[in-house]
Short mmCIF file of C-alpha atoms and ligand atoms in Angstrom, two decimals:
data_model
loop_
_atom_site.label_atom_id
_atom_site.label_comp_id
_atom_site.label_asym_id
_atom_site.label_seq_id
_atom_site.Cartn_x
_atom_site.Cartn_y
_atom_site.Cartn_z
CA MET A 1 -41.71 -91.55 152.08
CA SER A 2 -42.40 -94.79 150.18
CA GLN A 3 -40.07 -96.42 147.67
CA SER A 4 -38.66 -94.15 144.97
CA SER A 5 -40.83 -93.89 141.87
CA ILE A 6 -38.03 -93.00 139.47
CA ILE A 7 -34.91 -94.86 138.35
CA ILE A 8 -31.74 -93.02 137.40
CA GLU A 9 -29.17 -94.60 135.08
CA LYS A 10 -25.96 -92.86 134.14
CA HIS A 11 -24.19 -93.49 130.85
CA ASP A 12 -21.10 -91.26 131.18
CA GLU A 13 -22.28 -87.75 130.34
CA VAL A 14 -25.83 -88.88 129.61
CA VAL A 15 -28.35 -89.51 132.33
CA CYS A 16 -31.53 -91.45 131.90
CA LEU A 17 -34.44 -90.68 134.23
CA LYS A 18 -37.08 -93.44 134.09
CA LEU A 19 -40.56 -92.94 135.47
CA ASN A 20 -41.28 -96.08 137.44
CA ARG A 21 -44.82 -96.76 138.65
CA PRO A 22 -45.62 -99.54 136.17
CA GLU A 23 -48.60 -100.75 138.23
CA ALA A 24 -50.32 -97.40 137.53
CA LEU A 25 -49.01 -96.87 133.98
CA ASN A 26 -46.61 -94.32 135.46
CA ALA A 27 -49.45 -92.04 136.60
CA LEU A 28 -47.72 -88.90 137.83
CA ASN A 29 -48.36 -88.44 141.53
CA ASN A 30 -47.03 -85.80 143.85
CA GLN A 31 -44.17 -87.98 145.09
CA MET A 32 -43.01 -88.87 141.60
CA MET A 33 -43.13 -85.28 140.37
CA GLY A 34 -41.20 -84.17 143.47
CA GLU A 35 -38.54 -86.77 142.69
CA VAL A 36 -38.43 -85.76 139.02
CA LYS A 37 -37.95 -82.12 140.01
CA GLU A 38 -35.18 -82.92 142.51
CA ALA A 39 -33.39 -85.21 140.05
CA LEU A 40 -33.52 -82.58 137.29
CA GLU A 41 -32.18 -79.93 139.68
CA ASP A 42 -29.31 -82.28 140.62
CA PHE A 43 -28.52 -82.93 136.93
CA GLU A 44 -28.48 -79.20 136.24
CA ARG A 45 -25.88 -78.75 139.00
CA ASP A 46 -23.78 -81.79 138.05
CA ASP A 47 -20.95 -80.78 135.69
CA VAL A 48 -20.53 -84.35 134.45
CA VAL A 49 -24.11 -84.56 133.16
CA LYS A 50 -24.49 -83.02 129.70
CA VAL A 51 -27.78 -84.43 128.39
CA ILE A 52 -30.90 -85.80 130.09
CA ILE A 53 -33.27 -88.46 128.76
CA LEU A 54 -36.74 -88.71 130.28
CA THR A 55 -38.52 -92.00 129.66
CA GLY A 56 -40.93 -94.58 131.03
CA ASN A 57 -41.40 -98.25 130.17
CA ASP A 58 -42.63 -100.06 127.04
CA LYS A 59 -46.29 -99.77 128.05
CA ALA A 60 -46.36 -96.21 129.31
CA PHE A 61 -44.35 -93.03 129.33
CA ALA A 62 -47.05 -91.73 131.68
CA ALA A 63 -50.85 -92.04 131.59
CA GLY A 64 -51.33 -88.59 133.11
CA ALA A 65 -51.61 -87.10 136.56
CA ASP A 66 -52.65 -89.62 139.18
CA ILE A 67 -56.43 -89.32 139.01
CA LYS A 68 -56.88 -91.27 142.26
CA GLU A 69 -54.67 -88.75 144.09
CA ILE A 70 -56.36 -85.61 142.79
CA ALA A 71 -60.00 -86.75 142.47
CA ASP A 72 -61.11 -85.38 145.88
CA LYS A 73 -59.18 -82.13 145.86
CA LYS A 74 -61.10 -78.90 146.41
CA HIS A 75 -60.90 -75.74 144.36
CA PHE A 76 -59.30 -73.53 147.02
CA GLU A 77 -56.72 -76.20 147.91
CA LEU A 78 -55.53 -76.32 144.27
CA TYR A 79 -55.55 -72.54 143.96
CA ASP A 80 -53.87 -71.87 147.28
CA ARG A 81 -51.00 -74.30 146.68
CA ASP A 82 -50.94 -73.50 142.98
CA PHE A 83 -51.54 -77.24 142.49
CA ILE A 84 -48.01 -78.63 142.63
CA GLN A 85 -47.07 -76.23 139.85
CA GLU A 86 -43.42 -75.92 140.76
CA ARG A 87 -42.95 -79.71 140.62
CA TRP A 88 -44.30 -79.85 137.10
CA GLU A 89 -42.44 -77.07 135.35
CA MET A 90 -38.84 -78.13 136.00
CA ALA A 91 -38.49 -80.06 132.73
CA ALA A 92 -39.36 -76.87 130.85
CA ARG A 93 -36.84 -74.85 132.86
CA CYS A 94 -33.75 -77.04 132.37
CA LYS A 95 -30.85 -75.35 130.59
CA LYS A 96 -29.36 -78.73 129.68
CA PRO A 97 -30.94 -80.55 126.76
CA ILE A 98 -33.67 -82.99 127.69
CA ILE A 99 -35.00 -85.63 125.30
CA ALA A 100 -38.31 -87.41 125.90
CA ALA A 101 -38.16 -91.06 124.81
CA VAL A 102 -41.82 -92.09 124.65
CA SER A 103 -43.10 -95.62 124.44
CA GLY A 104 -46.75 -96.57 125.04
CA TYR A 105 -49.15 -94.07 126.58
CA ALA A 106 -48.31 -90.39 126.92
CA LEU A 107 -51.63 -89.00 128.06
CA GLY A 108 -52.75 -85.84 129.82
CA GLY A 109 -49.94 -84.70 132.11
CA GLY A 110 -47.76 -87.40 130.50
CA CYS A 111 -48.12 -85.81 127.08
CA GLU A 112 -47.62 -82.38 128.66
CA LEU A 113 -44.44 -83.53 130.39
CA ALA A 114 -43.07 -84.95 127.13
CA MET A 115 -43.86 -81.64 125.39
CA MET A 116 -41.88 -79.72 128.05
CA CYS A 117 -38.77 -81.60 126.88
CA ASP A 118 -36.70 -80.31 123.96
CA TYR A 119 -37.84 -82.99 121.56
CA ILE A 120 -39.68 -86.27 121.56
CA ILE A 121 -38.50 -89.55 120.05
CA ALA A 122 -41.45 -91.93 119.79
CA ALA A 123 -41.47 -95.71 119.84
CA ASP A 124 -43.71 -97.21 117.17
CA ASN A 125 -46.25 -98.17 119.86
CA ALA A 126 -46.54 -94.65 121.30
CA LYS A 127 -49.97 -93.11 121.85
CA PHE A 128 -50.43 -89.45 122.65
CA GLY A 129 -53.54 -87.74 123.94
CA GLN A 130 -55.09 -85.07 126.11
CA PRO A 131 -58.13 -86.92 127.51
CA GLU A 132 -58.80 -84.50 130.38
CA LEU A 133 -62.22 -83.44 129.04
CA THR A 134 -63.38 -87.05 129.36
CA ILE A 135 -62.85 -86.78 133.14
CA GLY A 136 -64.46 -83.36 133.50
CA VAL A 137 -61.47 -81.03 133.40
CA ILE A 138 -59.12 -79.53 130.82
CA PRO A 139 -55.37 -79.93 130.29
CA GLY A 140 -53.67 -78.05 133.14
CA ALA A 141 -49.92 -78.41 132.66
CA GLY A 142 -49.60 -76.47 129.43
CA GLY A 143 -51.40 -78.87 127.05
CA THR A 144 -53.73 -76.32 125.47
CA GLN A 145 -50.76 -74.06 124.75
CA ARG A 146 -47.90 -76.42 123.90
CA LEU A 147 -49.94 -78.92 121.85
CA THR A 148 -51.37 -76.06 119.80
CA ARG A 149 -47.88 -74.73 119.10
CA PHE A 150 -46.68 -78.21 118.10
CA VAL A 151 -49.56 -79.33 115.88
CA GLY A 152 -51.64 -76.23 115.07
CA LYS A 153 -55.14 -75.21 116.09
CA SER A 154 -57.23 -77.71 114.16
CA LYS A 155 -55.44 -80.85 115.34
CA ALA A 156 -55.08 -79.51 118.91
CA MET A 157 -58.82 -78.78 119.08
CA ASP A 158 -59.57 -82.23 117.63
CA MET A 159 -57.33 -83.97 120.21
CA ILE A 160 -58.43 -81.90 123.21
CA LEU A 161 -62.16 -81.67 122.47
CA THR A 162 -62.62 -85.35 121.57
CA GLY A 163 -59.97 -86.72 123.93
CA ARG A 164 -58.90 -89.23 121.28
CA MET A 165 -55.42 -90.70 121.11
CA MET A 166 -52.95 -90.17 118.29
CA ASN A 167 -50.58 -92.97 117.26
CA ALA A 168 -46.89 -92.51 116.54
CA ASP A 169 -47.39 -92.12 112.76
CA GLU A 170 -49.90 -89.33 113.17
CA ALA A 171 -47.72 -87.70 115.84
CA GLU A 172 -44.75 -87.68 113.47
CA ARG A 173 -46.84 -86.39 110.54
CA CYS A 174 -48.07 -83.42 112.54
CA GLY A 175 -44.72 -82.55 114.10
CA LEU A 176 -45.37 -83.60 117.68
CA VAL A 177 -42.44 -86.03 117.60
CA SER A 178 -39.14 -85.73 115.80
CA ARG A 179 -39.02 -89.36 114.65
CA ILE A 180 -40.29 -92.88 115.24
CA VAL A 181 -38.08 -95.85 116.12
CA PRO A 182 -38.84 -99.51 116.89
CA THR A 183 -39.92 -99.89 120.51
CA ALA A 184 -36.99 -102.19 121.28
CA ASP A 185 -34.50 -99.57 120.04
CA LEU A 186 -36.01 -96.52 121.73
CA LEU A 187 -33.51 -96.09 124.53
CA THR A 188 -30.47 -96.93 122.37
CA GLU A 189 -31.56 -94.32 119.83
CA ALA A 190 -32.15 -91.69 122.52
CA ILE A 191 -28.77 -92.44 124.11
CA ASN A 192 -27.04 -92.20 120.70
CA ASP A 193 -28.59 -88.77 120.16
CA ALA A 194 -27.66 -87.70 123.67
CA GLN A 195 -24.05 -88.85 123.28
CA LYS A 196 -23.72 -86.88 120.04
CA ILE A 197 -25.03 -83.76 121.75
CA ALA A 198 -22.76 -84.36 124.76
CA LYS A 199 -19.68 -84.18 122.49
CA LEU A 200 -20.53 -80.66 121.28
CA SER A 201 -19.67 -77.37 122.91
CA GLN A 202 -22.15 -77.15 125.75
CA ALA A 203 -22.26 -73.35 125.53
CA SER A 204 -23.55 -73.61 121.96
CA VAL A 205 -25.93 -76.44 122.90
CA LYS A 206 -27.53 -74.49 125.74
CA LEU A 207 -27.69 -71.25 123.77
CA ALA A 208 -29.11 -72.96 120.66
CA LYS A 209 -31.83 -74.41 122.88
CA GLU A 210 -32.55 -70.96 124.31
CA CYS A 211 -32.75 -69.47 120.80
CA VAL A 212 -35.18 -72.12 119.52
CA ASN A 213 -37.37 -71.61 122.59
CA GLU A 214 -37.26 -67.85 121.98
CA ALA A 215 -39.17 -68.51 118.74
CA TYR A 216 -42.21 -69.24 120.90
CA GLU A 217 -41.86 -66.10 122.98
CA SER A 218 -41.11 -63.32 120.51
CA THR A 219 -41.75 -61.88 117.07
CA LEU A 220 -39.62 -63.12 114.14
CA ASP A 221 -37.68 -59.87 114.13
CA ALA A 222 -36.90 -59.91 117.84
CA GLY A 223 -36.08 -63.62 117.70
CA VAL A 224 -33.62 -63.16 114.83
CA ARG A 225 -31.97 -60.27 116.69
CA PHE A 226 -31.70 -62.46 119.82
CA GLU A 227 -30.14 -65.24 117.73
CA ARG A 228 -27.62 -62.83 116.18
CA ARG A 229 -26.48 -61.54 119.59
CA VAL A 230 -26.02 -65.09 120.81
CA PHE A 231 -24.09 -65.97 117.63
CA HIS A 232 -21.77 -62.98 118.22
CA SER A 233 -21.27 -63.95 121.86
CA LEU A 234 -20.04 -67.44 120.97
CA PHE A 235 -16.97 -65.85 119.37
CA GLY A 236 -15.92 -65.09 122.94
CA THR A 237 -15.57 -68.82 123.68
CA ARG A 238 -12.57 -71.12 123.27
CA ASP A 239 -14.87 -73.76 121.83
CA GLN A 240 -15.61 -71.57 118.80
CA LYS A 241 -11.86 -71.20 118.15
CA GLU A 242 -11.36 -74.94 118.65
CA GLY A 243 -14.34 -75.91 116.43
CA MET A 244 -13.29 -73.73 113.51
CA SER A 245 -9.55 -74.53 113.83
CA ALA A 246 -10.36 -78.25 113.89
CA PHE A 247 -12.38 -77.89 110.69
CA ILE A 248 -9.55 -76.04 108.94
CA GLU A 249 -6.93 -78.49 110.21
CA LYS A 250 -9.13 -81.46 109.17
CA ARG A 251 -9.23 -83.04 112.63
CA PRO A 252 -12.04 -83.76 115.10
CA ALA A 253 -12.82 -80.88 117.45
CA GLU A 254 -12.24 -81.33 121.16
CA PHE A 255 -14.62 -79.07 122.98
CA LYS A 256 -13.75 -78.14 126.55
CA ASP A 257 -16.64 -75.83 127.46
N1 DAK B 301 -54.20 -92.09 137.32
C1 DAK B 301 -54.25 -93.10 138.22
N2 DAK B 301 -54.21 -94.42 137.89
C2 DAK B 301 -54.12 -94.71 136.59
C3 DAK B 301 -54.05 -93.72 135.59
C4 DAK B 301 -54.10 -92.34 136.00
N3 DAK B 301 -53.95 -91.32 135.13
N4 DAK B 301 -53.96 -94.33 134.38
C5 DAK B 301 -53.96 -95.67 134.65
N5 DAK B 301 -54.05 -95.89 135.95
C6 DAK B 301 -54.09 -97.17 136.65
C7 DAK B 301 -55.46 -97.84 136.53
O1 DAK B 301 -56.34 -97.32 137.51
C8 DAK B 301 -55.10 -99.29 136.76
O2 DAK B 301 -54.92 -99.50 138.13
P1 DAK B 301 -55.69 -100.69 138.90
O3 DAK B 301 -57.12 -100.47 138.65
O4 DAK B 301 -55.16 -101.94 138.25
O5 DAK B 301 -55.26 -100.54 140.33
C9 DAK B 301 -53.74 -99.42 136.09
O6 DAK B 301 -53.21 -98.10 136.01
C10 DAK B 301 -53.85 -99.97 134.65
O7 DAK B 301 -54.77 -99.17 133.95
P2 DAK B 301 -55.99 -99.77 133.12
O8 DAK B 301 -56.49 -101.02 133.75
O9 DAK B 301 -56.96 -98.66 132.94
O10 DAK B 301 -55.23 -100.13 131.75
P3 DAK B 301 -55.86 -100.20 130.30
O11 DAK B 301 -54.78 -100.77 129.46
O12 DAK B 301 -57.20 -100.85 130.30
O13 DAK B 301 -56.11 -98.67 129.87
C11 DAK B 301 -55.49 -96.30 129.65
C12 DAK B 301 -55.02 -97.80 129.68
C13 DAK B 301 -54.24 -95.44 129.59
C14 DAK B 301 -56.30 -96.10 128.36
C15 DAK B 301 -56.37 -96.01 130.87
O14 DAK B 301 -55.62 -96.44 132.06
C16 DAK B 301 -56.70 -94.57 131.04
O15 DAK B 301 -57.57 -94.05 130.36
N6 DAK B 301 -56.02 -93.87 132.00
C17 DAK B 301 -56.34 -92.49 132.35
C18 DAK B 301 -55.81 -91.54 131.30
C19 DAK B 301 -56.19 -90.11 131.64
O16 DAK B 301 -57.35 -89.72 131.71
N7 DAK B 301 -55.17 -89.26 131.86
C20 DAK B 301 -55.34 -87.86 132.13
C21 DAK B 301 -55.36 -87.65 133.63
S1 DAK B 301 -55.62 -85.91 134.08
C22 DAK B 301 -51.37 -79.80 136.40
C23 DAK B 301 -50.50 -80.85 136.21
C24 DAK B 301 -50.94 -82.00 135.58
C25 DAK B 301 -52.25 -82.11 135.19
C26 DAK B 301 -53.13 -81.07 135.37
C27 DAK B 301 -52.69 -79.92 136.01
N8 DAK B 301 -50.88 -78.64 137.06
C28 DAK B 301 -49.48 -78.53 137.42
C29 DAK B 301 -51.77 -77.55 137.32
C30 DAK B 301 -52.66 -83.36 134.52
C31 DAK B 301 -53.90 -83.88 134.52
C32 DAK B 301 -54.08 -85.21 133.94
O17 DAK B 301 -53.18 -85.82 133.41
#
């Protein structure tokens, strides 16, 4: 296998996974997605890691799947191997929180990968798009579904049918990203967020994430019932006792998971 196409940096309980094929604007090839999947699986198993940041470089988060790698593929080959599906979905399956820190291009599979994360912080130079129709296909890693849930039908149709890019301002206005920060501060901001989350009770962090995601899978009634059961269950944890005692005793909570 050639040189690794990701870089991993650890900051105590926060781990930063950087996509690293700058010569191809971080186009997501099979090797890179395999490495991303393996790294995420390792982070899920590693008790020290509490929060994951997925990022690229200033110019590109990722400009999509590697078109040069997939251009000659045949229909049955994609179908039969379910086109590298299992390598792509890991970010959406993580129980630990995962923040996408997006600078530059997040196009096609790059935008889809960012949307699989729990939330997106955008640098002021970020550009999002689903340009697959301009190369004769459609989004294939959840773009038609996730983008529509993020931004609504009209904007999703506009983006997907025209293939145009959206800048960071528009992405924030329509709810695709949680906030915009100066490009130079992107990683510091993401790490600050991650460190705050890492200090909380990880049971409540993981379960809150599961509850929010449930909103996309169920009716309001069923989702609220799910949330209530999870709320009840947290009273079986020491962290709930610690959090509430610390509030009453006017001291910082020390969560132990
Ligand atoms: N693939 C391969 N190489 C790419 C690339 C890509 N997506 N994007 C950029 N590059 C390469 C360029 O070929 C160029 O390489 P050299 O020619 O120098 O060797 C280098 O990166 C710099 O790119 P440019 O010269 O084009 O740079 P510009 O600044 O002029 O333009 C650009 C930047 C982002 C506007 C342009 O590079 C561009 O349009 N890129 C393609 C964007 C795109 O169409 N993306 C969507 C790809 S399709 C699925 C999973 C995933 C997917 C589908 C299914 N399953 C699990 C089922 C995803 C599909 C896609 O993402």
